[in-house]
mmCIF file of C-alpha atoms in Angstrom:
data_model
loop_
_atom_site.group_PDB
_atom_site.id
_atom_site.type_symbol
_atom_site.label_atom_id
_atom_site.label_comp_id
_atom_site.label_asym_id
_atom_site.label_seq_id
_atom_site.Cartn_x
_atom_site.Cartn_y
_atom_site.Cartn_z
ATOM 1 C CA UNK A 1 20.954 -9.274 23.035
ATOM 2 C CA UNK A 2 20.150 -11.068 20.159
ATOM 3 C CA UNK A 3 16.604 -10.389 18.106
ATOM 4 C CA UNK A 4 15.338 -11.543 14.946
ATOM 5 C CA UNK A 5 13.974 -9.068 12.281
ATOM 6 C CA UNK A 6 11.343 -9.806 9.775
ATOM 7 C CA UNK A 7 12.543 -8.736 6.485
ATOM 8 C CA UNK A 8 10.158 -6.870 3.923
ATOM 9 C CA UNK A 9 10.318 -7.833 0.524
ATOM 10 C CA UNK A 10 11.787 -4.625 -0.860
ATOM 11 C CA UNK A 11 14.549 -4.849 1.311
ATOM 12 C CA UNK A 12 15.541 -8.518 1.042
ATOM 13 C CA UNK A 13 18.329 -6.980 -1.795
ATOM 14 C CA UNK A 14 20.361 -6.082 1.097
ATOM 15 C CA UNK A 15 19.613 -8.987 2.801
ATOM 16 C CA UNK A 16 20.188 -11.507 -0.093
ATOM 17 C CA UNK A 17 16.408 -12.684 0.213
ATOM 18 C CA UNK A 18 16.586 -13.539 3.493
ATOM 19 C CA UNK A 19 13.037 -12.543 4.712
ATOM 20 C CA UNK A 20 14.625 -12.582 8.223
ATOM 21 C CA UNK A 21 17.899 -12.216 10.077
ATOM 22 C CA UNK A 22 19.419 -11.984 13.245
ATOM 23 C CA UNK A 23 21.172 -9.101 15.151
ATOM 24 C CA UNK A 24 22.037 -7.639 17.921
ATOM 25 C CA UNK A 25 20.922 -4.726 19.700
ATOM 26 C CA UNK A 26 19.141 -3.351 23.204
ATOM 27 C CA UNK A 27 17.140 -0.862 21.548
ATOM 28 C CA UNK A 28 15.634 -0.396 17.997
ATOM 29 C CA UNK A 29 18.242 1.998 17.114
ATOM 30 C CA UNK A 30 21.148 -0.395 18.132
ATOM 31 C CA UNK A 31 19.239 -2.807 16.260
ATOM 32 C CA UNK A 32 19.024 -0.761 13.475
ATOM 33 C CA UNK A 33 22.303 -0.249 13.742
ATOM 34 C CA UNK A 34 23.532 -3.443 13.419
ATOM 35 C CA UNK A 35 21.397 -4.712 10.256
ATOM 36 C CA UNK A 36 23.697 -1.795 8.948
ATOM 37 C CA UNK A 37 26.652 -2.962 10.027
ATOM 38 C CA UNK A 38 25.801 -6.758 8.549
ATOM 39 C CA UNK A 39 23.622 -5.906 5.304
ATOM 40 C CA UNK A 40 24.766 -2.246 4.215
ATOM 41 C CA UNK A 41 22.662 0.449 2.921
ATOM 42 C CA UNK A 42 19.636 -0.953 4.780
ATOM 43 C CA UNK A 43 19.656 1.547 7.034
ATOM 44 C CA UNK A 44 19.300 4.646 4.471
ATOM 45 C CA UNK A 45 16.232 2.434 3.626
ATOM 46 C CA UNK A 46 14.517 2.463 7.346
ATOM 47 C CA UNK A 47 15.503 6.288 8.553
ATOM 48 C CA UNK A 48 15.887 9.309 6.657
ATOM 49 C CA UNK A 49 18.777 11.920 7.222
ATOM 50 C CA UNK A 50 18.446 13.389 10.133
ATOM 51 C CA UNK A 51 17.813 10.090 11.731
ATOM 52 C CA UNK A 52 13.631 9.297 12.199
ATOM 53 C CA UNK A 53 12.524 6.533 10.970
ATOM 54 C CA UNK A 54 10.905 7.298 7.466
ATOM 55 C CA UNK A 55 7.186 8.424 7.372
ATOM 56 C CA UNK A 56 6.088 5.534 5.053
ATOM 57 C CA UNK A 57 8.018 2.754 7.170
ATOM 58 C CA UNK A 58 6.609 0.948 10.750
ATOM 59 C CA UNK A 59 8.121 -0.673 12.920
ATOM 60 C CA UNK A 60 7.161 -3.141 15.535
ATOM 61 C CA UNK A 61 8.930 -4.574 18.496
ATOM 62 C CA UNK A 62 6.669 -7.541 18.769
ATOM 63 C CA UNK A 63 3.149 -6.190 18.542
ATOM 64 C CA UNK A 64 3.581 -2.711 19.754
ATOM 65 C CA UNK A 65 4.254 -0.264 16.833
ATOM 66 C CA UNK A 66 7.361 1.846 18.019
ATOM 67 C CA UNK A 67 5.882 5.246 17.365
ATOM 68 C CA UNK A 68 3.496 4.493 19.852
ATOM 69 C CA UNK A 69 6.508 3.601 22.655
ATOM 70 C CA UNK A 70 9.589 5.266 22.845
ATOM 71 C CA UNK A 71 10.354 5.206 19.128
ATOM 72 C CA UNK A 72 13.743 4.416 17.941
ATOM 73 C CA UNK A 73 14.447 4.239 21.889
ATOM 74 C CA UNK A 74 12.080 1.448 22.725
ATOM 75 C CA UNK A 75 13.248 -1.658 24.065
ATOM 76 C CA UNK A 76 13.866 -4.574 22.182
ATOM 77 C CA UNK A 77 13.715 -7.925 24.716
ATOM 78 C CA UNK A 78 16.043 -10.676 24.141
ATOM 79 C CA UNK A 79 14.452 -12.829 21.474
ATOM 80 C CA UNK A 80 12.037 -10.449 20.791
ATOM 81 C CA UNK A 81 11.338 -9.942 17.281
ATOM 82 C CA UNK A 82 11.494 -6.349 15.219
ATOM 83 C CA UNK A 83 9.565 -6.032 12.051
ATOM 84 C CA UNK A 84 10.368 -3.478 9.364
ATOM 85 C CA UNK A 85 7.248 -2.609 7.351
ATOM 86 C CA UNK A 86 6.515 -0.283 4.963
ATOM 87 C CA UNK A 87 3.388 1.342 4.653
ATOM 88 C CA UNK A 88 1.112 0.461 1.729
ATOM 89 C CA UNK A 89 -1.414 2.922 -0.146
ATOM 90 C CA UNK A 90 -3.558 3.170 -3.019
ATOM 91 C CA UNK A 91 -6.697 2.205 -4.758
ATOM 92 C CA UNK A 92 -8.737 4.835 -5.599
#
């Protein structure tokens, strides 16, 4: 199934500045997957070692954040879209 991913800005080095790309993949994992296979090193970016996504990245399929589905299991629809996005703090 093909999906689209949105792109954050601090990854778009893997990506050359493309702020979104197309892959394949049933599942965000597969998907996740697959941006490795086409744009390497992105994937170090998105999960940490043993394999969870990081704690300072989201992820969406569509609307619905993942952590609040089946996580790196949920569903991705054909033609849905994924979007990688990290979390932003600060101020004071």
């Amino acid at each position: 199934m093909s999906v689209s991913v949105r792109i954050p800005t601090i990854l778009r080095t893997y990506t050359k500045g493309d702020s979104e790309v197309t892959v394949e993949g049933d599942d965000v994992a597969s998907v996740i997957d697959a941006l490795e296979a086409s744009y390497p090193g992105i994937k170090a970016r998105v999960v940490d070692e043993t394999g969870a996504i990081r704690r300072f990245v989201n992820v969406y399929v569509g609307t619905e954040d993942i952590r609040f589905a089946e996580g790196l299991g949920t569903t991705v629809p054909t033609g849905q879209q994924v979007s990688i996005i990290p979390a932003v703090a600060g101020g004071c």
